[in-house]
Amino acid sequence: MFNRNRCLRQLAAITSITLVAGCGVLSSGSSDDEGPIVVGTTSAPSTLDPAASWDGSWELFRNIYQTLLGYPTGSVTPKPDAAKSCGFTDGSNRTYRCVLRPDMKFSDGDPLDARAVKHSIDRIRKIGVRGGPAGLLGSLDRVQALSEREVVFHLNKPDATFPFVLATPAMSIVDPDDYPADALRKDNKVFGSGPYSLRSYKEGQQAELVRNDHYDGFAERKNNAVTIRYFPSSAQMVKALRDKKIDVTYRGLAAADIVTLRGRGSKSELQLIDGTGTEISYLVFNPKDKWAGKLAVRQAIAQIVDRPAITHKVYKGTVDPLYSMVPAGLIGHTTVYFDDYGRPSGPKARKILRDAGINERVPLTLWYTTDRYGSETAPEFRELKSQLEGSGLFTVTLKSRPWKTYEAGYRDGEYPVFGRGWFPDFPDAENFIAPFVGQQNALGTPYPASRITDDLLPESRGVSDRAAVVKEFEEAQQILVDDARLLPLWQGRQYVAANEEISGAERALDPSTIMTMWELHRKTSW
């Protein structure tokens, strides 16, 4: 997690735009007769209930729910949204107090008060979805609603990063009358207080967002409505963009489509925004599996995997090799996997296995999801299979599932080795370490790492200046490499394609690379 005083590389935008006759200028709003801005993505929500989600569902949540804190455009530190003010009230970073804006309401007109905030946070922990957002609340002891507008968070240990946790969409505020304290809501309805209301939702197909007239927060909406369409592939999404059936693509552009759009340059009627990103892709090894549970097997795989081959052959240079779970650009990033293993080497991998008494080919099943991380996922796993089998040390079987059943499978411990992607809750080194370790984590598989969970993370959370805890993060990354239960593969960038009539896309990605739909708008003529 990050903090106020550090310097963070901002999301950069390089935009190629073709201007048509009439010279477009930017509009500050959208008239009712223009219709909604239509956004395409390949990342569909897995749930509409914030208490269940620690995944890409947040992309929708950011726009239909509200959190106490959020990220106004251009900010890399949380600012009050549903809250009027927030801050630590003690010098030890253990008591955090927020005062809500007056007369807050949910989209259906029900009051949003401190009781609703307490209810929303408490139910996350009470329901305790495995692999869900309760893992973000490890430092929280209790929530206290002191009055209608005042809520206090009592922490069980110092945590300078707690404001950033409150700014994640997992901490969305929900109506106590509509969301049970001890069960998830499953009727695909939403009553939030965000910039938009969810007018209709068809799972896996589309979400229709309309302006929430009860919203009171920092978002300045530059459109009246947004429709999000969910596509099974980049090719179908880009075709819809070229056919002007959608206005913007958000997440899931395939490398080949990016290369094509980039290559057309000023001749294209589409614009491509290329932004800094902290998305990562990695492999997870199940310690209960007969073979993946062996350290020597994991180390041998780490010695064989050729990241540059993956990034160039599969992703056409649109992503970068990654040698640590903490991506480049964040304070504390290292290249520890490269430092320990160097370049890919079959002979070195063979020695690792032979020294551990493993002399036969190791049978492994690698799992991936078909509809979460983009069209290159299947080719990426075919490349991994080719690399591992090419060493003569492994026999690899590939299997896949759609995300909803895939997610259930890894939480149930079905997969020996499986692929995951990670979009940050917030861009800080802690957020690429803490979610994956401990008894309850984002992987649904316990990963006891006491030195990290009991010492390094608590030490770092007590320090407001994040540049002062680099050594703690470096040691944590070394522990992850020594265990080799997580194998980073590549770091992505954020690409947004839009037709020439759309503005605001370069401003719409917040520090956790979630699209804030309210920034999108159409140009108007002179």
Coordinates of C-alpha atoms in Angstrom, one line a residue:
M1 CA 0.0 0.0 0.0
F2 CA 1.2 3.5 -0.6
N3 CA 1.3 6.7 1.4
R4 CA 1.0 10.5 1.1
N5 CA 4.6 11.4 1.0
R6 CA 6.0 9.2 -1.6
C7 CA 6.6 10.0 -5.2
L8 CA 4.7 7.6 -7.5
R9 CA 4.9 7.5 -11.2
Q10 CA 1.6 8.8 -12.5
L11 CA -0.5 7.1 -15.1
A12 CA 1.0 8.4 -18.4
A13 CA -1.1 8.7 -21.6
I14 CA 0.2 8.7 -25.1
T15 CA -2.7 9.4 -27.4
S16 CA -3.0 9.1 -31.1
I17 CA -6.1 11.0 -32.3
T18 CA -7.4 11.7 -35.7
L19 CA -9.4 15.0 -36.0
V20 CA -12.2 15.1 -38.5
A21 CA -13.5 18.1 -40.4
G22 CA -15.0 20.6 -38.0
C23 CA -12.2 20.3 -35.4
G24 CA -13.6 18.7 -32.3
V25 CA -13.5 20.4 -28.9
L26 CA -14.1 19.0 -25.5
S27 CA -17.5 19.1 -24.0
S28 CA -18.1 19.3 -20.2
G29 CA -21.2 17.2 -20.4
S30 CA -23.5 15.0 -22.4
S31 CA -26.9 15.9 -23.6
D32 CA -29.7 13.4 -23.0
D33 CA -30.3 12.7 -26.7
E34 CA -26.8 11.5 -27.3
G35 CA -27.4 8.2 -25.6
P36 CA -25.1 6.4 -23.2
I37 CA -21.4 6.1 -23.6
V38 CA -20.9 2.4 -24.4
V39 CA -17.8 0.8 -22.9
G40 CA -16.5 -2.7 -23.9
T41 CA -14.5 -5.0 -21.7
T42 CA -13.6 -8.7 -21.5
S43 CA -13.7 -8.6 -17.6
A44 CA -17.2 -9.3 -16.4
P45 CA -18.1 -9.2 -12.7
S46 CA -18.2 -12.4 -10.7
T47 CA -20.6 -10.9 -8.2
L48 CA -22.5 -7.7 -7.4
D49 CA -22.0 -7.9 -3.7
P50 CA -18.9 -6.1 -2.4
A51 CA -18.6 -8.5 0.5
A52 CA -17.8 -11.4 -1.9
S53 CA -15.4 -9.7 -4.3
W54 CA -11.6 -9.4 -4.3
D55 CA -11.4 -9.4 -8.1
G56 CA -12.3 -7.5 -11.3
S57 CA -15.8 -6.9 -10.1
W58 CA -14.4 -3.8 -8.5
E59 CA -14.4 -2.2 -11.9
L60 CA -18.2 -2.0 -11.8
F61 CA -18.3 -1.3 -8.0
R62 CA -16.2 1.9 -8.3
N63 CA -19.0 3.5 -10.4
I64 CA -22.2 2.3 -8.7
Y65 CA -21.1 2.1 -5.0
Q66 CA -19.4 4.7 -2.9
T67 CA -16.5 4.4 -0.4
L68 CA -15.6 6.8 2.5
L69 CA -12.5 7.7 0.5
G70 CA -11.6 7.5 -3.1
Y71 CA -9.3 8.9 -5.8
P72 CA -10.4 12.2 -7.4
T73 CA -8.9 12.6 -10.9
G74 CA -5.2 13.2 -10.7
S75 CA -4.8 12.0 -7.1
V76 CA -2.7 9.1 -6.1
T77 CA -3.7 9.4 -2.4
P78 CA -7.2 8.8 -1.1
K79 CA -9.5 11.8 -0.5
P80 CA -12.9 12.0 1.2
D81 CA -15.8 10.9 -1.0
A82 CA -18.8 9.7 1.1
A83 CA -16.9 11.2 4.0
K84 CA -16.5 14.9 4.6
S85 CA -13.3 14.3 6.5
C86 CA -11.1 11.4 7.7
G87 CA -7.9 11.1 9.6
F88 CA -5.9 9.3 12.3
T89 CA -6.7 10.8 15.7
D90 CA -3.6 9.4 17.5
G91 CA 0.1 9.3 16.9
S92 CA 0.3 5.6 16.7
N93 CA -1.9 5.1 13.5
R94 CA -4.4 2.9 15.4
T95 CA -7.5 5.0 15.6
Y96 CA -9.1 6.3 12.4
R97 CA -12.1 8.6 12.4
C98 CA -14.4 9.7 9.5
V99 CA -17.2 12.2 9.5
L100 CA -19.8 11.7 6.7
R101 CA -21.1 14.4 4.5
P102 CA -24.5 15.6 5.7
D103 CA -27.8 14.2 4.4
M104 CA -26.2 11.3 2.5
K105 CA -28.6 8.9 0.7
F106 CA -28.5 5.7 -1.2
S107 CA -29.9 5.6 -4.8
D108 CA -33.3 4.5 -3.5
G109 CA -33.5 7.5 -1.1
D110 CA -32.7 5.6 2.1
P111 CA -30.3 7.5 4.4
L112 CA -26.6 6.6 4.4
D113 CA -25.3 7.1 7.9
A114 CA -22.6 5.8 10.2
R115 CA -24.7 2.7 10.9
A116 CA -24.6 1.8 7.2
V117 CA -20.8 2.2 7.1
K118 CA -20.4 -0.1 10.2
H119 CA -22.8 -2.6 8.7
S120 CA -20.9 -2.7 5.4
I121 CA -17.5 -3.3 7.0
D122 CA -18.7 -5.7 9.6
R123 CA -20.6 -8.0 7.2
I124 CA -17.4 -8.5 5.1
R125 CA -15.8 -10.2 8.1
K126 CA -18.9 -11.9 9.3
I127 CA -19.7 -13.5 6.0
G128 CA -16.0 -14.3 5.5
V129 CA -16.0 -15.4 1.8
R130 CA -13.0 -17.5 1.2
G131 CA -10.5 -15.6 -0.9
G132 CA -12.8 -12.5 -0.4
P133 CA -12.0 -9.0 0.8
A134 CA -11.9 -9.9 4.5
G135 CA -8.2 -10.4 4.0
L136 CA -7.8 -6.6 3.6
L137 CA -9.1 -6.0 7.1
G138 CA -6.4 -7.8 9.1
S139 CA -5.5 -4.8 11.1
L140 CA -9.1 -3.9 12.0
D141 CA -10.3 -4.6 15.5
R142 CA -13.8 -3.0 15.5
V143 CA -15.9 -0.4 14.0
Q144 CA -17.8 2.1 16.1
A145 CA -20.7 4.4 15.0
L146 CA -20.5 7.2 17.4
S147 CA -23.4 9.3 15.9
E148 CA -25.3 9.5 12.7
R149 CA -22.3 10.9 10.8
E150 CA -19.3 9.9 12.8
V151 CA -17.6 6.5 12.5
V152 CA -14.4 5.3 14.2
F153 CA -12.2 2.4 13.2
H154 CA -10.1 0.9 16.0
L155 CA -7.1 -1.0 14.7
N156 CA -5.4 -3.9 16.5
K157 CA -2.0 -2.6 15.4
P158 CA -0.5 0.5 13.7
D159 CA -1.5 0.6 10.1
A160 CA -0.6 3.8 8.1
T161 CA -2.1 2.1 5.0
F162 CA -5.6 1.7 6.4
P163 CA -7.0 4.8 4.5
F164 CA -6.0 3.0 1.3
V165 CA -7.9 -0.1 2.3
L166 CA -11.0 2.1 2.9
A167 CA -10.6 3.5 -0.6
T168 CA -10.9 0.1 -2.2
P169 CA -14.2 -0.9 -3.8
A170 CA -14.4 -3.8 -1.4
M171 CA -15.3 -1.3 1.3
S172 CA -18.3 0.0 -0.7
I173 CA -21.1 1.2 1.5
V174 CA -24.3 -0.8 1.2
D175 CA -27.8 -0.3 2.7
P176 CA -28.4 -2.3 5.8
D177 CA -32.0 -2.8 4.9
D178 CA -31.1 -4.5 1.6
Y179 CA -27.9 -6.4 2.4
P180 CA -28.1 -9.1 5.1
A181 CA -25.4 -8.9 7.9
D182 CA -24.6 -12.6 7.6
A183 CA -25.3 -13.6 3.9
L184 CA -24.6 -12.4 0.4
R185 CA -27.2 -10.7 -1.8
K186 CA -27.8 -12.8 -4.9
D187 CA -30.7 -11.1 -6.8
N188 CA -28.4 -9.0 -9.1
K189 CA -29.9 -5.8 -7.7
V190 CA -27.8 -3.0 -6.3
F191 CA -28.6 -0.2 -3.9
G192 CA -25.5 1.9 -3.6
S193 CA -24.7 5.6 -3.4
G194 CA -22.1 6.0 -6.2
P195 CA -22.1 8.3 -9.2
Y196 CA -24.4 5.9 -11.1
S197 CA -27.3 3.6 -10.4
L198 CA -27.5 0.2 -11.9
R199 CA -30.6 0.3 -14.0
S200 CA -30.3 -3.2 -15.4
Y201 CA -27.8 -6.0 -15.4
K202 CA -27.5 -9.2 -17.6
E203 CA -24.8 -11.4 -16.2
G204 CA -21.9 -11.8 -18.6
Q205 CA -23.6 -9.5 -21.2
Q206 CA -24.2 -5.9 -20.1
A207 CA -24.7 -3.4 -17.3
E208 CA -26.7 -0.2 -17.8
L209 CA -25.6 2.7 -15.6
V210 CA -27.6 5.9 -15.2
R211 CA -26.9 9.0 -13.3
N212 CA -27.7 8.7 -9.6
D213 CA -29.5 11.9 -8.6
H214 CA -28.8 11.3 -4.9
Y215 CA -25.0 11.1 -5.3
D216 CA -23.0 13.5 -3.2
G217 CA -19.2 13.1 -3.7
F218 CA -16.2 14.4 -5.6
A219 CA -17.0 12.8 -9.0
E220 CA -17.9 15.3 -11.7
R221 CA -20.0 13.4 -14.1
K222 CA -19.3 14.3 -17.7
N223 CA -22.1 12.0 -19.1
N224 CA -25.6 11.0 -18.1
A225 CA -25.3 7.3 -18.7
V226 CA -22.9 4.5 -19.4
T227 CA -23.6 1.0 -20.7
I228 CA -20.9 -1.6 -20.1
R229 CA -20.8 -4.5 -22.5
Y230 CA -19.0 -7.7 -21.7
F231 CA -17.2 -9.6 -24.5
P232 CA -15.8 -13.1 -24.6
S233 CA -12.8 -12.0 -26.7
S234 CA -10.8 -9.0 -27.8
A235 CA -11.5 -9.6 -31.5
Q236 CA -15.3 -9.3 -30.9
M237 CA -14.8 -6.2 -28.8
V238 CA -12.6 -4.4 -31.3
K239 CA -14.9 -5.3 -34.1
A240 CA -17.8 -3.7 -32.1
L241 CA -15.6 -0.6 -31.7
R242 CA -14.8 -0.4 -35.4
D243 CA -18.5 -0.9 -36.2
K244 CA -19.3 1.9 -33.7
K245 CA -21.5 -0.4 -31.6
I246 CA -19.3 0.6 -28.6
D247 CA -17.4 3.8 -28.0
V248 CA -14.5 2.7 -25.8
T249 CA -12.7 -0.5 -24.9
Y250 CA -11.4 -0.8 -21.4
R251 CA -9.8 -4.1 -20.3
G252 CA -8.9 -7.1 -22.4
L253 CA -7.4 -5.8 -25.6
A254 CA -5.3 -8.5 -27.2
A255 CA -1.7 -7.9 -28.1
A256 CA -2.3 -8.3 -31.8
D257 CA -5.1 -5.7 -31.7
I258 CA -2.9 -3.3 -29.7
V259 CA -0.1 -3.7 -32.3
T260 CA -2.6 -3.1 -35.2
L261 CA -4.1 0.0 -33.6
R262 CA -0.7 1.4 -32.7
G263 CA 0.6 0.7 -36.2
R264 CA -2.2 2.6 -37.9
G265 CA -1.2 5.8 -36.1
S266 CA -2.8 9.0 -37.6
K267 CA -4.5 7.0 -40.3
S268 CA -6.9 5.5 -37.9
E269 CA -10.2 6.8 -36.8
L270 CA -9.6 5.3 -33.4
Q271 CA -7.4 6.6 -30.6
L272 CA -5.1 4.4 -28.5
I273 CA -4.2 5.4 -25.0
D274 CA -1.1 3.7 -23.7
G275 CA -0.8 4.1 -19.9
T276 CA 1.5 2.9 -17.2
G277 CA 0.1 -0.1 -15.5
T278 CA 0.8 -2.4 -12.5
E279 CA -1.2 -5.4 -13.5
I280 CA 0.8 -8.6 -13.1
S281 CA 0.5 -12.2 -14.2
Y282 CA 1.8 -15.1 -12.2
L283 CA 1.6 -18.8 -11.5
V284 CA 0.4 -20.3 -8.2
F285 CA 1.7 -23.7 -6.9
N286 CA -0.6 -25.8 -4.7
P287 CA 1.5 -27.1 -1.7
K288 CA -0.8 -30.0 -1.2
D289 CA -0.2 -31.4 -4.7
K290 CA 2.1 -34.4 -4.9
W291 CA 4.5 -32.7 -7.3
A292 CA 3.8 -28.9 -7.1
G293 CA 4.2 -29.3 -3.3
K294 CA 7.9 -30.1 -3.8
L295 CA 10.2 -27.2 -3.5
A296 CA 12.7 -28.7 -6.0
V297 CA 9.9 -29.0 -8.6
R298 CA 8.9 -25.3 -8.2
Q299 CA 12.5 -24.2 -8.3
A300 CA 13.1 -26.2 -11.5
I301 CA 10.1 -24.6 -13.1
A302 CA 11.4 -21.2 -12.0
Q303 CA 14.8 -22.0 -13.6
I304 CA 13.2 -23.0 -17.0
V305 CA 10.5 -20.4 -17.6
D306 CA 11.6 -17.9 -20.3
R307 CA 9.7 -14.7 -19.6
P308 CA 11.1 -12.7 -22.5
A309 CA 9.9 -15.4 -24.9
I310 CA 6.4 -15.1 -23.4
T311 CA 6.3 -11.3 -23.6
H312 CA 7.6 -11.2 -27.2
K313 CA 6.2 -14.4 -28.8
V314 CA 2.7 -14.2 -27.2
Y315 CA 2.3 -10.6 -26.2
K316 CA 4.2 -8.9 -29.0
G317 CA 6.0 -6.6 -26.6
T318 CA 2.9 -5.1 -25.1
V319 CA 3.9 -6.4 -21.6
D320 CA 7.2 -6.6 -19.8
P321 CA 9.0 -9.5 -18.1
L322 CA 8.6 -9.5 -14.4
Y323 CA 11.1 -11.0 -11.9
S324 CA 9.3 -10.2 -8.6
M325 CA 5.7 -10.1 -7.4
V326 CA 6.2 -6.4 -6.9
P327 CA 6.1 -4.6 -10.3
A328 CA 8.5 -2.1 -11.6
G329 CA 7.7 1.5 -10.8
L330 CA 6.8 0.8 -7.1
I331 CA 9.1 1.6 -4.2
G332 CA 10.7 -1.6 -3.1
H333 CA 10.6 -3.4 -6.5
T334 CA 13.5 -5.9 -7.0
T335 CA 14.5 -8.4 -9.7
V336 CA 15.1 -11.2 -7.2
Y337 CA 14.0 -14.1 -9.4
F338 CA 16.5 -13.0 -12.1
D339 CA 19.1 -12.4 -9.4
D340 CA 18.7 -15.9 -8.0
Y341 CA 18.1 -17.9 -11.2
G342 CA 19.6 -15.9 -14.0
R343 CA 18.7 -16.8 -17.6
P344 CA 16.5 -19.9 -18.3
S345 CA 18.6 -23.1 -18.2
G346 CA 17.5 -26.7 -18.7
P347 CA 20.7 -28.2 -17.3
K348 CA 20.4 -26.1 -14.1
A349 CA 16.8 -27.2 -13.7
R350 CA 17.8 -30.9 -14.2
K351 CA 20.5 -30.6 -11.5
I352 CA 17.9 -29.1 -9.0
L353 CA 15.6 -32.1 -9.6
R354 CA 18.4 -34.7 -9.5
D355 CA 19.8 -33.2 -6.3
A356 CA 16.4 -33.7 -4.8
G357 CA 16.2 -37.3 -5.9
I358 CA 13.7 -36.7 -8.7
N359 CA 14.9 -38.6 -11.8
E360 CA 11.7 -39.2 -13.8
R361 CA 9.7 -36.7 -15.9
V362 CA 7.5 -34.7 -13.5
P363 CA 3.8 -34.8 -14.5
L364 CA 2.0 -31.5 -14.0
T365 CA -1.4 -30.1 -14.9
L366 CA -1.5 -26.3 -15.5
W367 CA -4.9 -24.6 -15.2
Y368 CA -6.0 -21.3 -16.7
T369 CA -9.2 -19.3 -17.1
T370 CA -10.7 -18.8 -20.5
D371 CA -12.5 -15.5 -20.0
R372 CA -10.7 -13.2 -17.4
Y373 CA -7.3 -12.1 -18.5
G374 CA -7.5 -11.7 -22.2
S375 CA -7.2 -13.6 -25.4
E376 CA -3.5 -14.4 -25.0
T377 CA -4.0 -16.6 -21.9
A378 CA -4.4 -19.8 -23.8
P379 CA -1.3 -19.1 -26.1
E380 CA 0.6 -18.1 -23.0
F381 CA 0.0 -21.5 -21.4
R382 CA 0.8 -23.3 -24.6
E383 CA 4.1 -21.5 -24.5
L384 CA 4.7 -22.5 -20.9
K385 CA 3.9 -26.1 -21.8
S386 CA 6.4 -25.9 -24.7
Q387 CA 9.1 -24.5 -22.5
L388 CA 8.7 -27.0 -19.7
E389 CA 8.4 -30.1 -22.0
G390 CA 11.2 -28.8 -24.1
S391 CA 13.5 -29.2 -21.1
G392 CA 12.8 -32.9 -21.1
L393 CA 12.0 -32.7 -17.4
F394 CA 8.2 -32.3 -17.4
T395 CA 5.1 -33.7 -19.0
V396 CA 2.4 -31.0 -18.9
T397 CA -1.4 -31.2 -19.3
L398 CA -3.3 -28.0 -19.9
K399 CA -6.8 -27.5 -18.6
S400 CA -9.1 -24.5 -18.5
R401 CA -12.5 -23.2 -17.2
P402 CA -14.6 -20.0 -17.4
W403 CA -13.8 -17.7 -14.5
K404 CA -16.8 -18.4 -12.2
T405 CA -16.1 -22.1 -12.1
Y406 CA -12.3 -21.6 -12.3
E407 CA -12.4 -19.4 -9.2
A408 CA -14.3 -22.0 -7.2
G409 CA -11.8 -24.6 -8.3
Y410 CA -8.7 -22.9 -7.1
R411 CA -10.4 -22.0 -3.8
D412 CA -11.2 -25.7 -3.3
G413 CA -7.6 -26.6 -4.0
E414 CA -8.3 -28.5 -7.2
Y415 CA -5.4 -27.2 -9.2
P416 CA -1.7 -28.3 -8.9
V417 CA -0.6 -25.2 -10.8
F418 CA -2.8 -22.3 -11.9
G419 CA -2.5 -18.9 -13.5
R420 CA -3.7 -15.7 -11.9
G421 CA -3.6 -12.0 -12.7
W422 CA -3.5 -9.2 -10.1
F423 CA -4.8 -5.7 -10.5
P424 CA -3.7 -3.7 -7.5
D425 CA -6.0 -2.6 -4.8
F426 CA -3.7 0.4 -4.6
P427 CA -0.2 0.8 -6.0
D428 CA 2.1 0.0 -3.1
A429 CA 4.6 -2.9 -2.7
E430 CA 2.6 -4.2 0.3
N431 CA -0.4 -4.8 -2.0
F432 CA 1.7 -7.3 -4.0
I433 CA 2.8 -9.2 -1.0
A434 CA 0.2 -9.1 1.8
P435 CA -2.8 -10.4 -0.2
F436 CA -1.0 -13.7 -1.0
V437 CA 0.3 -14.7 2.4
G438 CA -1.4 -15.7 5.7
Q439 CA -4.2 -18.1 6.6
Q440 CA -6.8 -16.1 4.7
N441 CA -5.6 -14.6 1.4
A442 CA -6.7 -13.8 -2.1
L443 CA -5.7 -17.2 -3.4
G444 CA -8.0 -19.2 -1.1
T445 CA -5.0 -21.3 -0.2
P446 CA -3.3 -20.7 3.1
Y447 CA 0.3 -19.6 2.8
P448 CA 1.9 -19.4 6.2
A449 CA 4.9 -17.0 6.0
S450 CA 5.3 -15.9 9.6
R451 CA 8.3 -13.7 9.0
I452 CA 6.3 -11.7 6.5
T453 CA 2.9 -11.6 8.3
D454 CA 4.2 -11.3 11.9
D455 CA 7.2 -9.1 11.4
L456 CA 7.9 -7.4 8.1
L457 CA 4.4 -6.2 7.2
P458 CA 3.6 -4.9 10.8
E459 CA 6.9 -3.1 10.8
S460 CA 6.2 -1.5 7.5
R461 CA 2.6 -0.5 8.4
G462 CA 3.9 1.5 11.4
V463 CA 5.9 3.8 9.1
S464 CA 4.2 6.7 7.2
D465 CA 7.1 7.3 4.9
R466 CA 7.0 4.3 2.6
A467 CA 10.4 5.0 1.2
A468 CA 11.8 4.2 4.6
V469 CA 10.6 0.5 4.5
V470 CA 12.3 -0.6 1.4
K471 CA 14.4 -3.2 3.3
E472 CA 11.3 -4.8 4.7
F473 CA 9.8 -5.2 1.2
E474 CA 13.0 -6.5 -0.2
E475 CA 13.3 -9.2 2.4
A476 CA 9.7 -10.2 1.9
Q477 CA 10.3 -10.6 -1.8
Q478 CA 13.3 -12.8 -1.1
I479 CA 11.2 -15.0 1.1
L480 CA 8.6 -15.4 -1.7
V481 CA 11.4 -16.4 -4.1
D482 CA 12.9 -18.9 -1.6
D483 CA 9.5 -20.6 -1.2
A484 CA 8.8 -20.3 -4.9
R485 CA 5.1 -20.8 -4.4
L486 CA 4.3 -17.8 -6.6
L487 CA 6.1 -17.3 -9.9
P488 CA 5.7 -13.9 -11.5
L489 CA 5.6 -13.9 -15.3
W490 CA 4.9 -10.4 -16.7
Q491 CA 3.8 -6.9 -15.9
G492 CA 1.2 -5.2 -18.1
R493 CA 0.4 -1.7 -19.3
Q494 CA -3.0 -0.2 -19.6
Y495 CA -4.4 0.3 -23.1
V496 CA -7.7 2.0 -23.9
A497 CA -9.0 2.3 -27.4
A498 CA -11.8 4.7 -28.2
N499 CA -13.4 6.2 -31.2
E500 CA -12.5 9.8 -32.2
E501 CA -15.6 11.3 -30.7
I502 CA -14.7 10.3 -27.1
S503 CA -12.7 12.3 -24.7
G504 CA -11.6 11.7 -21.1
A505 CA -10.3 8.2 -21.5
E506 CA -6.7 9.3 -20.7
R507 CA -8.0 10.7 -17.4
A508 CA -10.4 7.9 -16.5
L509 CA -8.0 5.3 -15.0
D510 CA -7.5 5.7 -11.2
P511 CA -4.3 4.7 -9.4
S512 CA -5.6 1.1 -9.2
T513 CA -6.2 1.2 -12.9
I514 CA -10.0 1.1 -12.5
M515 CA -11.9 3.1 -15.1
T516 CA -13.9 6.0 -13.6
M517 CA -16.7 6.1 -16.2
W518 CA -17.7 9.6 -15.2
E519 CA -14.7 11.1 -17.0
L520 CA -15.8 9.9 -20.4
H521 CA -17.7 12.3 -22.7
R522 CA -18.2 13.1 -26.3
K523 CA -16.7 16.0 -28.2
T524 CA -18.9 18.6 -29.7
S525 CA -18.4 20.7 -32.8
W526 CA -17.4 24.3 -32.9

